[in-house]
């Protein structure tokens, strides 16, 4: 194969030499505190080194925040000392600008099939070829991502035959579960962006418009208010398709008189989310539509009133579940709340902690949940109303504004 010397200057080395002024969501001391907490957790598990592949967890401990979160980028955290970042050179400007890691090991992004070999080299260079290596091997939540891919895992095992590789999926997730006051403030700000998106969409909703026009208003409202990249694009469903909720994509369907319009959005502030749902109806609602909306709101408000420290997710969910008898024949998915907070595309889900029947995990102050109450009569219609909350010392506090919690007539 013929090769040609490139006249281009190396990107990473040039930027590293020039210096890049950092922009971080939190003071560098906060990230150092988080790394120390991770290392303490590693010690409890007997890990020599932790490899983070979950982009949101890497963001949590280093500040790394890329427009392309699916890209391969890992943080290597030794049992003591400073972390090392391994990424494509194409991502190195992001790592320098949004990140506290000084030791960045780069590779050519056009050779991405060799990332496991590159990581094996980094781990060997750091002295961990025979160590106990923790890697996030699973996606902790159904809609969350971040697991190390199977092909790379097998390749890494082959390249480091004397190492012990163990599943460390929950090491950082457990630390992320309880939010600091600074994190909560970011979520409250995100909640204002969410509300701006909902207000704009509601104002744009009328007979004859299509779903894209309503979604465009949501983007305009959120981004103008200050939102960054949304973790999930606007979820918007209209008409009888609301009976197929909640994950149909919007797609140019025209809104007609009598249609329900379901909206679920979250703005983001430094990658922190605070989702909310609202529903509108074109013209006066039928008695069936109105009743479904009213019971859904009652379920939501029962959850907010019942969520407090010491109760389990099961306790909170069962009190709300008892209300569905008022709307016989309705379907609800059973997830009365799920953990969320800081996340990257394609999800705002954080981890597998729920308000749901059978979930016996005890609620603690600082946990944050989205309460997604979106029942439907299958194939006929559905509605959605939700808020994001934080568990406090005495109960639950809204992270979203919580305004206009009713079926809006347009």
Coordinates of C-alpha atoms in Angstrom, one line a residue:
X1 CA 0.0 0.0 0.0
X2 CA 1.4 3.4 -1.0
X3 CA 1.5 6.1 1.7
X4 CA 2.0 9.8 1.4
X5 CA 3.4 12.0 4.1
X6 CA 0.7 14.5 5.3
X7 CA 1.6 18.2 5.4
X8 CA -1.1 18.7 8.1
X9 CA 0.0 19.6 11.7
X10 CA -1.0 17.2 14.4
X11 CA -4.2 18.4 16.1
X12 CA -3.8 17.2 19.7
X13 CA -0.1 18.0 20.0
X14 CA -0.6 21.5 18.6
X15 CA -3.6 22.3 21.0
X16 CA -1.8 20.8 23.9
X17 CA 1.3 22.9 23.3
X18 CA -0.8 26.1 22.8
X19 CA -3.0 25.4 25.8
X20 CA -6.8 25.4 25.7
X21 CA -8.8 27.4 28.3
X22 CA -11.2 25.0 29.9
X23 CA -15.0 25.4 30.2
X24 CA -16.5 23.1 32.9
X25 CA -19.9 22.7 34.4
X26 CA -18.5 22.6 37.9
X27 CA -15.2 23.8 39.5
X28 CA -12.3 21.4 39.0
X29 CA -12.3 20.6 42.7
X30 CA -15.7 19.0 42.4
X31 CA -14.4 16.6 39.7
X32 CA -11.4 15.8 41.9
X33 CA -13.8 15.0 44.7
X34 CA -15.8 12.7 42.5
X35 CA -12.7 10.9 41.3
X36 CA -11.7 10.4 44.9
X37 CA -15.1 9.0 45.7
X38 CA -14.8 6.6 42.7
X39 CA -11.4 5.5 43.9
X40 CA -12.8 4.8 47.4
X41 CA -15.5 2.7 45.8
X42 CA -12.9 0.8 43.7
X43 CA -11.0 0.0 46.9
X44 CA -14.1 -1.6 48.4
X45 CA -14.4 -3.8 45.3
X46 CA -10.7 -4.6 45.1
X47 CA -10.2 -3.0 41.7
X48 CA -6.8 -2.0 40.5
X49 CA -8.2 0.1 37.7
X50 CA -11.6 1.2 36.4
X51 CA -12.4 1.7 32.7
X52 CA -15.4 4.0 32.1
X53 CA -17.2 3.6 28.7
X54 CA -20.5 5.1 29.8
X55 CA -20.2 8.6 28.3
X56 CA -22.4 10.2 31.0
X57 CA -20.3 8.7 33.7
X58 CA -17.2 10.0 32.1
X59 CA -18.8 13.4 31.9
X60 CA -19.7 13.1 35.6
X61 CA -16.1 12.4 36.7
X62 CA -14.1 14.5 34.2
X63 CA -16.4 17.1 32.6
X64 CA -16.0 15.6 29.1
X65 CA -19.0 16.7 27.0
X66 CA -19.1 15.9 23.3
X67 CA -21.6 16.6 20.5
X68 CA -21.0 12.9 19.6
X69 CA -21.6 10.9 22.8
X70 CA -21.8 7.6 21.0
X71 CA -18.1 8.0 19.9
X72 CA -15.6 5.7 21.6
X73 CA -14.0 7.5 24.5
X74 CA -12.9 5.9 27.7
X75 CA -11.6 7.2 31.1
X76 CA -9.1 5.0 32.8
X77 CA -9.1 5.6 36.6
X78 CA -6.3 3.9 38.6
X79 CA -6.8 2.9 42.2
X80 CA -4.7 6.0 43.1
X81 CA -3.4 8.9 41.1
X82 CA -4.8 10.8 38.1
X83 CA -7.1 9.4 35.4
X84 CA -6.1 8.8 31.8
X85 CA -8.4 9.6 28.8
X86 CA -8.3 7.4 25.6
X87 CA -10.1 8.8 22.6
X88 CA -9.8 9.5 18.9
X89 CA -7.7 12.6 18.0
X90 CA -10.8 14.0 16.5
X91 CA -12.3 14.2 20.0
X92 CA -9.2 15.6 21.7
X93 CA -10.3 19.3 21.3
X94 CA -13.4 18.4 23.3
X95 CA -11.4 16.6 26.0
X96 CA -9.1 19.6 26.3
X97 CA -11.9 22.2 26.4
X98 CA -14.5 20.2 28.5
X99 CA -12.4 18.1 30.8
X100 CA -9.9 18.0 33.6
X101 CA -7.7 15.1 32.4
X102 CA -4.2 16.1 31.4
X103 CA -3.0 12.6 30.2
X104 CA -4.9 12.0 26.9
X105 CA -3.9 9.0 24.8
X106 CA -5.1 9.4 21.2
X107 CA -5.6 7.2 18.2
X108 CA -6.6 7.7 14.5
X109 CA -10.4 7.7 14.3
X110 CA -10.2 6.0 10.9
X111 CA -8.7 3.0 12.7
X112 CA -11.6 2.6 15.2
X113 CA -11.7 -1.1 14.7
X114 CA -8.6 -1.3 16.8
X115 CA -9.8 0.5 19.9
X116 CA -9.5 -2.6 22.0
X117 CA -5.9 -3.0 21.0
X118 CA -5.3 0.7 21.8
X119 CA -6.9 0.4 25.2
X120 CA -4.9 -2.8 25.9
X121 CA -1.8 -0.8 25.2
X122 CA -2.8 2.0 27.5
X123 CA -3.6 -0.5 30.3
X124 CA -0.3 -2.3 29.8
X125 CA 1.6 0.9 29.7
X126 CA 0.1 1.9 33.1
X127 CA 1.0 -1.5 34.6
X128 CA -2.4 -3.2 34.7
X129 CA -1.8 -6.1 32.3
X130 CA -2.0 -8.5 35.2
X131 CA -4.4 -6.3 37.3
X132 CA -8.0 -6.6 38.4
X133 CA -9.8 -4.4 35.8
X134 CA -13.3 -3.1 36.2
X135 CA -15.3 -2.3 33.1
X136 CA -19.0 -1.3 32.6
X137 CA -20.1 -4.5 30.9
X138 CA -23.9 -4.0 30.9
X139 CA -26.5 -1.3 30.2
X140 CA -27.9 -0.8 33.7
X141 CA -31.3 0.5 32.5
X142 CA -33.5 -0.6 29.6
X143 CA -33.3 2.7 27.7
X144 CA -29.8 3.7 28.9
X145 CA -26.6 2.9 27.2
X146 CA -22.9 2.9 27.9
X147 CA -21.9 -0.8 28.0
X148 CA -18.5 -1.8 26.6
X149 CA -19.3 -3.7 23.3
X150 CA -18.9 -7.4 23.2
X151 CA -16.4 -7.5 20.4
X152 CA -14.0 -5.1 22.1
X153 CA -14.4 -7.0 25.4
X154 CA -13.4 -10.3 23.7
X155 CA -10.5 -8.6 22.0
X156 CA -9.3 -7.1 25.3
X157 CA -9.6 -10.4 27.0
X158 CA -7.4 -12.0 24.3
X159 CA -4.8 -9.1 24.5
X160 CA -4.6 -9.1 28.4
X161 CA -4.8 -12.9 29.2
X162 CA -3.3 -12.4 32.7
X163 CA -5.7 -9.7 33.7
X164 CA -8.9 -10.3 35.6
X165 CA -11.7 -8.3 34.0
X166 CA -14.8 -7.8 36.1
X167 CA -18.2 -6.0 35.7
X168 CA -18.0 -2.6 37.3
X169 CA -21.2 -1.1 35.8
X170 CA -22.5 0.4 39.0
X171 CA -19.4 1.9 40.5
X172 CA -20.0 5.4 39.2
X173 CA -23.8 5.0 38.8
X174 CA -24.2 4.6 42.6
X175 CA -22.4 7.9 43.1
X176 CA -24.5 9.6 40.5
X177 CA -27.7 8.5 42.2
X178 CA -27.6 11.1 44.9
X179 CA -27.5 14.6 43.5
X180 CA -25.7 17.6 45.0
X181 CA -27.4 20.9 45.4
X182 CA -25.4 22.3 42.5
X183 CA -26.7 19.4 40.3
X184 CA -30.2 20.0 41.5
X185 CA -30.0 23.7 40.5
X186 CA -28.9 22.7 37.0
X187 CA -32.0 20.4 36.9
X188 CA -34.3 23.2 38.0
X189 CA -32.9 25.4 35.2
X190 CA -33.4 22.5 32.7
X191 CA -37.0 22.4 34.0
X192 CA -37.5 26.0 32.9
X193 CA -36.3 25.1 29.4
X194 CA -38.7 22.1 29.4
X195 CA -41.6 24.4 30.3
X196 CA -40.6 26.9 27.6
X197 CA -40.7 24.1 25.0
X198 CA -44.1 22.9 26.3
X199 CA -45.6 26.4 26.3
X200 CA -44.3 27.0 22.7
X201 CA -45.8 23.7 21.5
X202 CA -49.1 24.3 23.2
X203 CA -49.3 27.8 21.6
X204 CA -48.5 26.3 18.1
X205 CA -51.1 23.5 18.4
X206 CA -54.3 24.1 16.5
X207 CA -56.4 22.3 13.9
X208 CA -54.6 22.0 10.5
X209 CA -51.0 22.1 11.7
X210 CA -48.8 19.1 11.5
X211 CA -46.7 17.4 14.1
X212 CA -43.5 18.8 12.6
X213 CA -44.7 22.4 13.2
X214 CA -45.5 21.6 16.8
X215 CA -42.1 19.9 17.3
X216 CA -40.4 22.9 15.7
X217 CA -42.0 25.1 18.2
X218 CA -40.7 22.9 21.0
X219 CA -37.1 23.2 19.7
X220 CA -37.5 27.0 19.3
X221 CA -38.9 27.4 22.8
X222 CA -36.3 25.2 24.5
X223 CA -33.2 26.5 22.7
X224 CA -34.2 30.1 22.9
X225 CA -34.7 29.7 26.6
X226 CA -31.2 28.3 26.9
X227 CA -31.3 24.6 26.4
X228 CA -28.3 22.7 24.9
X229 CA -28.6 19.5 22.9
X230 CA -31.6 17.5 24.0
X231 CA -31.0 14.1 25.3
X232 CA -34.1 12.9 23.5
X233 CA -35.7 14.7 20.6
X234 CA -39.2 15.9 21.3
X235 CA -41.7 13.1 21.8
X236 CA -44.9 14.1 20.1
X237 CA -47.9 12.0 19.2
X238 CA -51.3 13.1 17.9
X239 CA -54.8 11.7 17.3
X240 CA -55.6 8.0 17.5
X241 CA -51.9 7.3 17.5
X242 CA -51.8 8.4 21.2
X243 CA -53.3 5.0 21.8
X244 CA -49.9 3.6 20.7
X245 CA -47.9 5.6 23.1
X246 CA -45.3 6.6 24.1
X247 CA -42.4 6.1 21.6
X248 CA -43.8 6.8 18.2
X249 CA -41.7 9.4 16.3
X250 CA -43.4 12.6 15.1
X251 CA -44.0 12.5 11.4
X252 CA -46.0 15.2 9.5
X253 CA -49.4 14.0 10.6
X254 CA -52.0 16.8 10.4
X255 CA -53.9 17.6 13.6
X256 CA -57.7 17.4 13.3
X257 CA -60.6 18.5 15.5
X258 CA -61.1 16.1 18.4
X259 CA -57.4 15.0 18.4
X260 CA -55.4 14.6 21.5
X261 CA -51.8 15.9 21.2
X262 CA -49.3 14.3 23.6
X263 CA -46.0 16.1 24.3
X264 CA -43.0 14.9 26.3
X265 CA -39.8 17.0 26.4
X266 CA -36.8 17.8 28.4
X267 CA -34.4 20.8 28.0
X268 CA -30.8 20.3 29.2
X269 CA -28.4 22.4 31.2
X270 CA -24.9 21.2 31.2
X271 CA -26.4 17.8 30.3
X272 CA -28.8 17.7 33.2
X273 CA -32.4 17.0 32.4
X274 CA -35.9 17.6 33.9
X275 CA -38.6 16.0 31.7
X276 CA -42.3 16.9 31.7
X277 CA -45.4 15.8 29.8
X278 CA -48.5 17.7 28.9
X279 CA -51.5 16.9 26.6
X280 CA -53.8 19.2 24.6
X281 CA -57.1 18.5 22.8
X282 CA -58.4 20.2 19.6
X283 CA -61.8 21.5 20.5
X284 CA -63.9 20.5 23.5
X285 CA -62.8 17.1 24.9
X286 CA -65.1 14.1 25.1
X287 CA -66.1 12.9 28.5
X288 CA -63.8 9.9 28.0
X289 CA -60.9 12.1 27.2
X290 CA -61.5 14.4 30.1
X291 CA -61.9 11.5 32.6
X292 CA -58.6 9.9 31.4
X293 CA -56.8 13.2 31.8
X294 CA -58.2 13.8 35.3
X295 CA -57.4 10.4 36.6
X296 CA -53.9 10.6 35.2
X297 CA -53.3 13.9 36.9
X298 CA -54.7 12.4 40.2
X299 CA -52.2 9.5 39.8
X300 CA -49.4 12.0 39.3
X301 CA -50.3 14.1 42.3
X302 CA -50.6 11.0 44.4
X303 CA -47.1 10.1 43.5
X304 CA -45.7 13.5 44.3
X305 CA -47.5 13.6 47.7
X306 CA -46.4 10.0 48.6
X307 CA -42.7 10.1 47.6
X308 CA -40.5 10.6 50.6
X309 CA -37.4 9.1 52.3
X310 CA -37.9 5.7 53.9
X311 CA -40.6 4.5 51.6
X312 CA -39.8 2.1 48.8
X313 CA -40.5 2.5 45.1
X314 CA -43.1 -0.3 45.6
X315 CA -44.9 1.6 48.4
X316 CA -45.2 4.8 46.3
X317 CA -46.3 3.0 43.1
X318 CA -49.0 0.9 44.8
X319 CA -50.8 3.9 46.3
X320 CA -51.0 5.4 42.8
X321 CA -51.9 2.2 41.0
X322 CA -55.1 1.9 43.1
X323 CA -56.6 4.8 41.2
X324 CA -56.7 3.2 37.7
X325 CA -60.0 1.4 38.6
X326 CA -61.7 4.7 37.8
X327 CA -60.9 4.2 34.1
X328 CA -61.6 0.5 33.3
X329 CA -59.8 -0.9 30.3
X330 CA -56.9 1.5 30.4
X331 CA -53.3 0.4 29.9
X332 CA -50.4 1.8 31.9
X333 CA -46.9 0.5 31.6
X334 CA -46.3 0.2 35.4
X335 CA -43.3 2.5 35.6
X336 CA -44.5 5.3 37.9
X337 CA -41.1 6.8 38.2
X338 CA -37.5 6.2 37.0
X339 CA -34.1 7.7 38.0
X340 CA -32.9 10.5 35.8
X341 CA -30.5 13.4 36.0
X342 CA -27.4 13.9 33.9
X343 CA -27.5 12.0 30.6
X344 CA -26.5 12.2 26.9
X345 CA -28.1 11.2 23.7
X346 CA -30.1 9.1 23.0
X347 CA -31.7 9.0 26.4
X348 CA -32.3 11.0 29.6
X349 CA -32.8 7.7 31.6
X350 CA -30.0 7.3 34.2
X351 CA -30.1 3.9 35.9
X352 CA -32.4 1.1 37.0
X353 CA -34.0 2.6 40.1
X354 CA -37.8 2.9 39.8
X355 CA -41.0 3.7 41.5
X356 CA -42.7 0.5 40.5
X357 CA -44.5 -2.6 41.8
X358 CA -41.9 -4.9 43.3
X359 CA -39.1 -2.4 43.6
X360 CA -38.0 -2.5 47.2
X361 CA -35.2 0.0 47.1
X362 CA -35.7 2.6 49.8
X363 CA -35.9 6.2 48.7
X364 CA -33.2 8.6 49.9
X365 CA -32.8 12.4 49.9
X366 CA -31.1 13.6 46.7
X367 CA -32.6 10.9 44.4
X368 CA -34.3 12.4 41.3
X369 CA -37.1 10.8 39.3
X370 CA -39.3 11.5 36.3
X371 CA -42.9 10.5 36.9
X372 CA -44.2 9.4 33.4
X373 CA -48.0 9.1 33.7
X374 CA -49.1 8.3 30.2
X375 CA -51.9 5.7 30.1
X376 CA -53.8 4.8 27.0
X377 CA -56.8 2.9 25.7
X378 CA -54.8 0.8 23.2
X379 CA -55.3 1.8 19.6
X380 CA -57.8 4.5 20.5
X381 CA -56.2 7.3 22.5
X382 CA -53.9 8.2 25.3
X383 CA -52.7 11.2 27.4
X384 CA -49.6 12.2 29.3
X385 CA -48.9 14.3 32.3
X386 CA -45.6 14.2 34.3
X387 CA -43.2 16.1 36.4
X388 CA -39.6 15.6 37.6
X389 CA -39.0 15.5 41.3
X390 CA -36.2 15.3 43.9
X391 CA -36.6 13.4 47.1
X392 CA -36.0 15.8 50.0
X393 CA -35.6 15.2 53.8
X394 CA -39.4 15.4 54.3
X395 CA -41.0 14.6 50.9
X396 CA -40.6 15.5 47.3
X397 CA -39.9 18.8 45.5
X398 CA -40.7 19.6 41.9
X399 CA -37.8 20.2 39.6
X400 CA -40.1 21.2 36.7
X401 CA -42.4 24.3 37.1
X402 CA -45.5 22.2 37.5
X403 CA -47.8 24.8 35.9
X404 CA -51.1 24.3 33.9
X405 CA -51.5 20.7 34.9
X406 CA -54.7 20.0 33.1
X407 CA -56.0 19.0 29.7
X408 CA -55.5 22.2 27.6
X409 CA -58.2 22.9 25.1
X410 CA -57.0 24.4 21.8

